[in-house]
Short mmCIF file of C-alpha atoms and ligand atoms in Angstrom, two decimals:
data_model
loop_
_atom_site.label_atom_id
_atom_site.label_comp_id
_atom_site.label_asym_id
_atom_site.label_seq_id
_atom_site.Cartn_x
_atom_site.Cartn_y
_atom_site.Cartn_z
CA MET C 1 107.96 80.22 96.06
CA THR C 2 111.14 80.83 98.06
CA ALA C 3 112.08 84.47 98.56
CA LYS C 4 114.57 85.91 96.08
CA ARG C 5 117.90 86.89 97.61
CA VAL C 6 119.83 90.10 97.05
CA LEU C 7 123.51 90.42 97.86
CA LEU C 8 123.90 94.10 98.70
CA ILE C 9 127.40 95.53 98.47
CA VAL C 10 127.76 98.81 100.35
CA SER C 11 130.81 100.80 99.34
CA GLY C 12 132.21 103.94 100.93
CA GLY C 13 130.38 107.16 100.13
CA ILE C 14 128.35 109.66 102.08
CA ALA C 15 125.22 108.17 100.44
CA ALA C 16 125.89 104.80 102.17
CA PHE C 17 123.27 105.70 104.78
CA LYS C 18 120.63 105.31 102.06
CA ALA C 19 121.62 101.64 101.77
CA LEU C 20 120.02 101.18 105.20
CA GLU C 21 116.70 102.43 103.86
CA LEU C 22 117.07 100.15 100.83
CA VAL C 23 117.60 97.12 103.11
CA ARG C 24 114.43 98.07 104.99
CA LEU C 25 112.44 98.36 101.75
CA LEU C 26 113.82 95.06 100.43
CA ARG C 27 112.91 93.20 103.62
CA ARG C 28 109.44 94.76 103.60
CA ALA C 29 109.03 93.48 100.02
CA ASN C 30 110.06 90.00 101.30
CA TYR C 31 113.46 89.74 99.66
CA GLY C 32 116.25 88.00 101.55
CA VAL C 33 119.19 90.39 101.95
CA THR C 34 122.83 89.64 102.69
CA CYS C 35 125.20 92.60 102.97
CA VAL C 36 128.86 92.95 102.12
CA LEU C 37 130.35 96.13 103.56
CA THR C 38 133.64 97.46 102.16
CA LYS C 39 136.30 98.86 104.47
CA ASN C 40 135.50 102.38 103.29
CA GLY C 41 131.77 101.69 103.56
CA SER C 42 132.22 100.88 107.25
CA GLN C 43 133.34 104.50 107.75
CA PHE C 44 129.79 105.55 106.93
CA VAL C 45 127.51 102.77 108.21
CA THR C 46 128.15 100.08 110.78
CA PRO C 47 127.90 96.32 110.22
CA LEU C 48 125.59 96.24 113.21
CA SER C 49 122.94 98.51 111.65
CA LEU C 50 123.05 96.56 108.37
CA GLN C 51 122.81 93.30 110.27
CA ALA C 52 119.86 94.47 112.37
CA LEU C 53 117.92 95.61 109.30
CA SER C 54 118.83 92.68 107.03
CA GLU C 55 118.42 90.12 109.85
CA SER C 56 121.44 88.43 108.37
CA LYS C 57 125.18 88.27 108.97
CA VAL C 58 127.17 91.09 107.36
CA TYR C 59 130.36 90.17 105.53
CA THR C 60 133.33 92.52 105.52
CA ASP C 61 136.59 90.66 105.24
CA LEU C 62 137.97 88.54 102.41
CA PHE C 63 140.41 86.73 104.66
CA SER C 64 138.36 86.28 107.80
CA LEU C 65 138.52 82.59 108.68
CA THR C 66 135.05 82.67 110.17
CA ASP C 67 133.54 84.36 107.12
CA GLU C 68 135.25 81.97 104.71
CA SER C 69 134.27 78.90 106.72
CA GLU C 70 130.67 80.05 107.03
CA MET C 71 130.25 81.36 103.52
CA GLY C 72 133.12 81.95 101.10
CA HIS C 73 133.08 84.60 98.40
CA ILE C 74 131.96 82.11 95.75
CA GLN C 75 129.18 80.84 97.96
CA LEU C 76 128.03 84.40 98.73
CA SER C 77 127.39 85.04 95.07
CA ARG C 78 125.91 81.58 94.47
CA ALA C 79 123.34 82.09 97.20
CA ALA C 80 122.13 85.36 95.64
CA ASP C 81 119.77 85.95 92.71
CA LEU C 82 121.11 89.48 92.13
CA LEU C 83 124.15 91.52 93.24
CA VAL C 84 123.44 95.18 93.93
CA VAL C 85 126.10 97.83 94.64
CA VAL C 86 124.66 100.79 96.61
CA PRO C 87 126.26 103.26 96.64
CA ALA C 88 128.70 102.41 93.86
CA THR C 89 131.68 104.74 94.25
CA ALA C 90 133.98 105.77 91.39
CA ASN C 91 136.54 103.46 92.98
CA ILE C 92 134.46 100.28 93.01
CA LEU C 93 133.19 100.98 89.47
CA ALA C 94 136.82 101.34 88.32
CA LYS C 95 137.73 98.07 90.05
CA MET C 96 134.80 96.30 88.41
CA ALA C 97 135.72 97.65 84.97
CA ALA C 98 139.36 96.61 85.41
CA GLY C 99 138.55 93.23 86.97
CA LEU C 100 140.40 93.92 90.22
CA ALA C 101 139.77 91.67 93.19
CA ASP C 102 141.54 93.13 96.20
CA ASP C 103 138.82 92.90 98.83
CA LEU C 104 135.71 90.84 99.50
CA ALA C 105 133.32 93.12 97.53
CA SER C 106 135.42 93.29 94.36
CA THR C 107 136.25 89.56 94.58
CA VAL C 108 132.57 88.62 94.81
CA LEU C 109 131.81 90.93 91.87
CA LEU C 110 134.53 89.30 89.78
CA ALA C 111 133.56 85.77 90.77
CA THR C 112 129.82 86.08 90.15
CA ASP C 113 127.79 84.87 87.21
CA LYS C 114 124.62 86.52 88.57
CA PRO C 115 123.13 89.77 87.23
CA VAL C 116 124.65 92.89 88.75
CA LEU C 117 122.98 96.26 89.37
CA VAL C 118 124.94 99.36 90.37
CA ALA C 119 123.63 102.66 91.73
CA PRO C 120 126.51 105.14 91.37
CA ALA C 121 126.94 108.06 93.76
CA MET C 122 129.84 110.49 93.78
CA ASN C 123 130.93 114.08 93.34
CA VAL C 124 129.74 115.55 90.05
CA ARG C 125 133.23 115.96 88.58
CA MET C 126 134.16 112.41 89.52
CA TRP C 127 130.98 111.18 87.80
CA LEU C 128 131.58 113.25 84.67
CA HIS C 129 135.30 112.39 84.53
CA PRO C 130 136.14 110.54 81.29
CA ALA C 131 137.65 107.71 83.35
CA THR C 132 134.37 107.07 85.20
CA GLN C 133 132.32 107.48 82.04
CA ALA C 134 134.61 105.02 80.21
CA ASN C 135 134.26 102.55 83.11
CA MET C 136 130.47 102.90 82.96
CA ALA C 137 130.53 102.21 79.22
CA VAL C 138 132.60 99.05 79.79
CA LEU C 139 130.22 97.87 82.52
CA ALA C 140 127.12 98.61 80.41
CA GLN C 141 128.61 96.70 77.51
CA ARG C 142 129.15 93.71 79.85
CA GLY C 143 125.47 93.81 80.80
CA VAL C 144 125.77 95.45 84.23
CA HIS C 145 122.47 97.21 85.03
CA VAL C 146 122.51 100.80 86.24
CA VAL C 147 120.21 103.02 88.28
CA ALA C 148 121.55 106.37 87.10
CA PRO C 149 122.50 109.02 89.65
CA THR C 150 120.23 112.02 89.83
CA GLU C 151 121.00 115.70 89.64
CA GLY C 152 120.86 117.95 92.67
CA ALA C 153 122.70 119.66 95.51
CA MET C 154 125.43 117.37 96.84
CA ALA C 155 127.07 116.87 100.22
CA CYS C 156 130.22 118.47 98.75
CA ASN C 157 128.28 121.72 98.12
CA GLU C 158 128.31 121.26 94.37
CA PHE C 159 125.38 120.81 92.03
CA GLY C 160 124.97 118.34 89.20
CA PRO C 161 124.56 114.65 88.43
CA GLY C 162 126.08 112.24 90.93
CA ARG C 163 123.48 111.93 93.71
CA LEU C 164 122.45 108.39 94.56
CA ALA C 165 119.00 107.53 93.19
CA GLU C 166 116.37 107.31 95.93
CA PRO C 167 115.92 103.86 97.55
CA PRO C 168 112.35 103.33 96.17
CA GLU C 169 113.71 103.83 92.63
CA ILE C 170 116.51 101.33 93.29
CA LEU C 171 113.95 98.90 94.73
CA ALA C 172 111.83 99.26 91.57
CA ALA C 173 114.86 98.41 89.40
CA ILE C 174 115.59 95.37 91.59
CA GLU C 175 111.98 94.21 91.30
CA VAL C 176 112.17 94.38 87.51
CA LEU C 177 115.37 92.32 87.44
CA LEU C 178 114.03 89.70 89.85
CA ARG C 179 110.63 89.39 88.25
CA PRO C 180 109.91 85.82 87.20
CA ALA C 181 109.86 85.31 83.44
CA GLY C 182 106.37 85.64 81.99
CA PRO C 183 104.76 85.42 78.55
CA LEU C 184 105.70 89.06 77.84
CA THR C 185 109.32 88.89 79.02
CA GLY C 186 111.55 90.71 76.54
CA ARG C 187 108.62 92.78 75.18
CA HIS C 188 108.23 96.53 75.50
CA ALA C 189 104.76 97.88 76.20
CA LEU C 190 103.67 101.51 75.98
CA VAL C 191 100.61 102.65 77.95
CA THR C 192 98.92 106.05 78.12
CA SER C 193 96.64 106.99 81.00
CA GLY C 194 94.84 109.81 82.75
CA PRO C 195 93.41 113.01 81.34
CA THR C 196 95.31 115.74 79.57
CA HIS C 197 95.19 119.37 80.68
CA GLU C 198 94.97 121.92 77.92
CA PRO C 199 95.84 125.39 79.19
CA ILE C 200 93.49 128.36 78.75
CA ASP C 201 95.81 130.68 80.65
CA PRO C 202 98.47 130.03 83.36
CA VAL C 203 95.82 129.10 85.96
CA ARG C 204 92.95 127.57 83.98
CA TYR C 205 92.75 124.51 81.78
CA ILE C 206 90.37 122.16 79.97
CA ALA C 207 90.34 118.70 81.56
CA ASN C 208 88.12 115.67 82.13
CA ARG C 209 87.22 113.25 84.93
CA SER C 210 89.65 110.43 84.07
CA SER C 211 91.48 109.18 87.19
CA GLY C 212 94.26 107.27 85.40
CA ARG C 213 93.37 104.15 87.42
CA GLN C 214 92.60 101.82 84.53
CA GLY C 215 95.82 102.74 82.67
CA ALA C 216 97.95 102.33 85.80
CA ALA C 217 96.39 98.91 86.43
CA ILE C 218 97.10 97.86 82.82
CA ALA C 219 100.74 99.01 83.13
CA ALA C 220 101.11 97.00 86.35
CA ALA C 221 99.49 93.92 84.77
CA LEU C 222 101.79 94.11 81.72
CA ALA C 223 104.80 94.33 84.05
CA GLU C 224 103.50 91.31 86.02
CA LEU C 225 103.58 89.25 82.83
CA GLY C 226 107.20 90.25 82.31
CA ALA C 227 106.96 93.21 79.90
CA ARG C 228 109.17 96.28 80.21
CA VAL C 229 106.58 99.02 80.51
CA THR C 230 106.63 102.74 79.69
CA LEU C 231 103.63 104.55 81.15
CA VAL C 232 102.91 108.04 79.82
CA ARG C 233 100.54 109.69 82.30
CA GLY C 234 98.59 112.88 82.24
CA PRO C 235 98.08 114.73 85.53
CA VAL C 236 96.70 112.13 87.98
CA SER C 237 96.78 111.56 91.73
CA VAL C 238 96.80 107.72 91.73
CA PRO C 239 100.30 106.44 92.64
CA ASP C 240 102.73 105.28 89.95
CA PRO C 241 102.80 101.48 89.63
CA ASP C 242 106.03 99.78 90.75
CA GLY C 243 108.55 98.51 88.25
CA VAL C 244 107.31 100.72 85.41
CA THR C 245 109.05 103.69 83.74
CA VAL C 246 106.74 106.69 84.11
CA HIS C 247 106.72 109.87 82.01
CA ARG C 248 104.47 112.61 83.33
CA VAL C 249 102.98 114.99 80.81
CA GLU C 250 100.29 117.62 80.81
CA THR C 251 99.00 118.26 77.29
CA ALA C 252 98.03 116.00 74.39
CA GLN C 253 100.93 117.33 72.35
CA GLN C 254 103.40 116.39 75.12
CA MET C 255 101.74 112.96 75.43
CA LEU C 256 102.23 112.32 71.73
CA GLU C 257 105.89 113.36 71.88
CA ALA C 258 106.53 111.18 74.96
CA CYS C 259 104.89 108.19 73.19
CA GLN C 260 106.88 108.71 70.02
CA SER C 261 110.15 108.90 71.91
CA ALA C 262 109.28 105.65 73.76
CA LEU C 263 109.03 103.71 70.47
CA PRO C 264 109.72 101.05 69.36
CA ALA C 265 107.17 99.10 71.38
CA ASP C 266 105.69 95.64 70.82
CA ILE C 267 102.41 96.51 72.49
CA ALA C 268 100.64 99.86 72.93
CA VAL C 269 97.56 100.44 75.07
CA PHE C 270 95.93 103.87 74.84
CA ALA C 271 93.84 104.25 77.97
CA ALA C 272 94.27 108.02 78.30
CA ALA C 273 91.26 110.30 78.02
CA VAL C 274 93.02 112.75 75.74
CA ALA C 275 91.33 116.14 75.37
CA ASP C 276 89.97 116.34 71.84
CA TRP C 277 90.61 120.07 71.59
CA ARG C 278 93.12 122.59 72.83
CA VAL C 279 92.85 126.35 73.03
CA GLU C 280 94.41 127.84 69.92
CA GLN C 281 96.47 130.39 71.81
CA ALA C 282 96.63 130.01 75.60
CA ALA C 283 96.91 133.45 77.24
CA THR C 284 100.32 134.14 78.79
CA GLY C 285 98.74 136.05 81.71
CA LYS C 286 95.59 135.25 83.71
CA ILE C 287 92.49 136.35 81.75
CA LYS C 288 90.77 139.04 83.85
CA LYS C 289 87.03 139.37 84.37
CA GLN C 290 86.00 142.78 83.06
CA PRO C 291 82.83 144.13 84.70
CA GLY C 292 80.09 144.31 82.10
CA ALA C 293 82.25 142.75 79.34
CA ALA C 294 81.23 139.61 77.47
CA PRO C 295 82.97 136.36 78.59
CA PRO C 296 86.06 135.53 76.51
CA ALA C 297 85.52 133.34 73.45
CA LEU C 298 87.91 130.42 73.19
CA THR C 299 88.97 129.22 69.76
CA LEU C 300 89.61 125.48 69.89
CA LEU C 301 91.86 123.42 67.65
CA PRO C 302 91.75 119.61 67.34
CA ASN C 303 94.49 117.76 69.22
CA PRO C 304 96.55 115.09 67.46
CA ASP C 305 95.04 111.60 67.76
CA ILE C 306 97.86 109.78 69.55
CA LEU C 307 96.40 106.31 69.05
CA ALA C 308 95.73 106.82 65.34
CA THR C 309 99.21 108.33 64.83
CA ILE C 310 101.04 105.43 66.48
CA ALA C 311 98.76 102.73 65.08
CA ALA C 312 99.18 103.96 61.50
CA ALA C 313 100.85 101.31 59.36
CA GLY C 314 104.64 101.66 59.23
CA PRO C 315 107.84 100.08 60.51
CA ASN C 316 107.34 101.50 64.02
CA ARG C 317 103.77 100.28 64.46
CA PRO C 318 103.53 98.16 67.63
CA ARG C 319 102.36 94.63 66.86
CA ILE C 320 99.33 94.88 69.14
CA VAL C 321 97.54 98.22 69.52
CA VAL C 322 94.65 98.59 71.96
CA GLY C 323 92.39 101.63 72.21
CA PHE C 324 89.48 102.54 74.44
CA ALA C 325 86.06 103.81 73.48
CA ALA C 326 84.34 105.59 76.34
CA GLU C 327 80.84 106.29 75.09
CA THR C 328 77.45 107.26 76.42
CA ASP C 329 75.50 106.20 73.26
CA ASP C 330 75.73 103.49 70.59
CA LEU C 331 78.64 101.89 72.40
CA LEU C 332 79.40 98.91 70.16
CA ALA C 333 78.77 100.64 66.83
CA ASN C 334 81.08 103.48 67.86
CA ALA C 335 83.73 101.04 69.09
CA GLN C 336 83.64 99.08 65.84
CA ALA C 337 83.99 102.26 63.82
CA LYS C 338 86.94 103.31 65.98
CA LEU C 339 88.65 99.94 65.50
CA VAL C 340 88.75 100.57 61.77
CA ARG C 341 89.30 104.34 61.78
CA LYS C 342 92.24 104.15 64.19
CA ASN C 343 93.75 100.92 62.83
CA ALA C 344 93.65 99.26 66.28
CA ASP C 345 93.68 95.52 66.98
CA PHE C 346 91.32 95.77 69.96
CA ILE C 347 88.98 98.43 71.27
CA VAL C 348 87.95 98.20 74.92
CA ALA C 349 84.48 99.70 74.90
CA ASN C 350 82.91 101.03 78.07
CA ASP C 351 79.73 102.89 78.86
CA VAL C 352 80.64 106.03 80.76
CA SER C 353 77.09 107.35 81.25
CA PRO C 354 77.06 109.07 84.68
CA GLU C 355 74.74 106.42 86.19
CA THR C 356 77.38 103.70 85.60
CA GLY C 357 79.87 105.42 87.95
CA ILE C 358 82.70 104.05 85.78
CA MET C 359 84.54 107.26 84.90
CA GLY C 360 86.72 107.96 87.95
CA GLY C 361 85.32 104.88 89.78
CA ALA C 362 86.96 101.60 90.87
CA GLU C 363 85.05 99.26 88.52
CA ASN C 364 84.61 98.84 84.82
CA ALA C 365 82.24 96.90 82.55
CA VAL C 366 83.77 96.42 79.13
CA HIS C 367 83.36 94.80 75.74
CA ILE C 368 86.48 93.74 73.89
CA VAL C 369 85.93 94.54 70.23
CA SER C 370 88.23 93.07 67.59
CA ALA C 371 87.87 92.42 63.85
CA ALA C 372 86.95 88.82 64.72
CA ASP C 373 84.34 89.29 67.48
CA VAL C 374 83.00 91.11 70.51
CA GLU C 375 83.58 89.69 74.00
CA THR C 376 81.42 91.04 76.80
CA TRP C 377 82.93 90.88 80.27
CA PRO C 378 81.04 91.23 83.56
CA ARG C 379 81.45 94.32 85.74
CA LEU C 380 84.83 93.86 87.44
CA GLY C 381 87.36 95.84 89.45
CA LYS C 382 89.70 97.86 87.21
CA ASP C 383 92.65 95.68 88.36
CA GLU C 384 90.82 92.54 87.22
CA VAL C 385 89.85 94.14 83.89
CA ALA C 386 93.53 95.01 83.45
CA ARG C 387 94.69 91.46 84.21
CA ARG C 388 92.18 89.90 81.82
CA LEU C 389 92.97 92.41 79.10
CA VAL C 390 96.70 91.81 79.40
CA ARG C 391 96.19 88.02 79.27
CA ARG C 392 94.14 88.59 76.10
CA ILE C 393 96.97 90.71 74.66
CA ALA C 394 99.56 88.04 75.55
CA GLU C 395 97.40 85.41 73.76
CA ALA C 396 97.13 87.62 70.67
CA PHE C 397 100.88 88.11 70.79
CA ALA C 398 101.49 84.37 70.92
CA ASP C 399 99.25 83.76 67.84
O1 C5P Z 1 88.21 109.22 69.38
P1 C5P Z 1 88.13 108.85 70.82
O2 C5P Z 1 88.66 109.91 71.76
O3 C5P Z 1 86.80 108.37 71.29
O4 C5P Z 1 89.09 107.59 70.92
C1 C5P Z 1 89.41 106.99 72.14
C2 C5P Z 1 90.69 106.25 72.03
O5 C5P Z 1 91.67 107.01 71.31
C3 C5P Z 1 91.33 106.03 73.39
O6 C5P Z 1 92.08 104.84 73.30
C4 C5P Z 1 92.21 107.23 73.56
O7 C5P Z 1 93.28 106.98 74.47
C5 C5P Z 1 92.72 107.45 72.16
N1 C5P Z 1 92.95 108.86 71.81
C6 C5P Z 1 94.24 109.31 71.61
N2 C5P Z 1 94.44 110.62 71.24
C7 C5P Z 1 93.42 111.46 71.09
C8 C5P Z 1 92.11 111.01 71.29
C9 C5P Z 1 91.90 109.70 71.67
O8 C5P Z 1 95.18 108.53 71.77
N3 C5P Z 1 93.64 112.72 70.75
#
């Protein structure tokens, strides 16, 4: 497969230096990169540094005879799979919204029929100005994709939204847009993973040994088949998968709320090891050991069952719901009971007895339990289990 090509337009803002890092990340991910640098952009980064990192000629001038003879503005956009504006200043966003074409960057943006992604960066008041917000609304309505600016201290000594998103986040958005179409393109998948932490006091909590690996692998596999993926993760140390929207939560209650706000979804996979109980009233200060006193008694309350709540029949029920059954005894009977009790379409049953090394390990040995049958898969890496499971989900979706 030939490498996908990004046409990167660098406009003039203090954040333009981050475009250099983005070019480096794009090249490392094997994308071809051609840069267009605006006149103002060249006040912040040089064509030479962009050229060295992109290993490609940098275009700056609409009327340069050499540029036009080598590659005109129409050809520049034709040769690209995606146009990306980083940083996108208030000025270039206004020009895009108004359809102005007074330099090479704005002309290419007006002439293109390729998808366009912008990563705005500007002073907070410029970003919040009704003119900029109206321009953003126009661009969104025309289908321009946006990596929203973040909030933080700015070069102008102000604080608020307007900081350019970090290059890895922009890369992730680019990867999603350039992903080849797959059987789950256009579908939204929700995945939970990891443990939950239920506080006892500000320093202690109830937890379990889940690593979040299997859920992360499932999220990545869903994204590979083209789905837009929301991953709701408990506290885990495994890295976030690329190209997936991640919500980090701590407790079961927060996980449920994050899942509900991610709906509607076409597919939901509940791989999290949610704590079954929480402490009725977590102490606000650290519970002290009192010499000679009895240990504190904890009153536990049941946590909401996230899977059962979301899988309950109703207009928002995802079409395919997958749960897990991690058991040490009566694996299949328990999984079959869970399938019915939780109204799931599939239960992935795995034996988590300590001698299997599955909980927290790199491999998994699962049975796929549905109303129709039970499939038993060999012991496989968690990535391979994820890929097979997601292919199974895509088949069920196609039925
Ligand atoms: O009932 P049990 O915990 O064995 O069910 C396991 C399945 O239910 C897993 O898919 C798990 O993610 C999900 N679950 C949940 N919310 C809970 C408990 C379990 O989503 N409170």
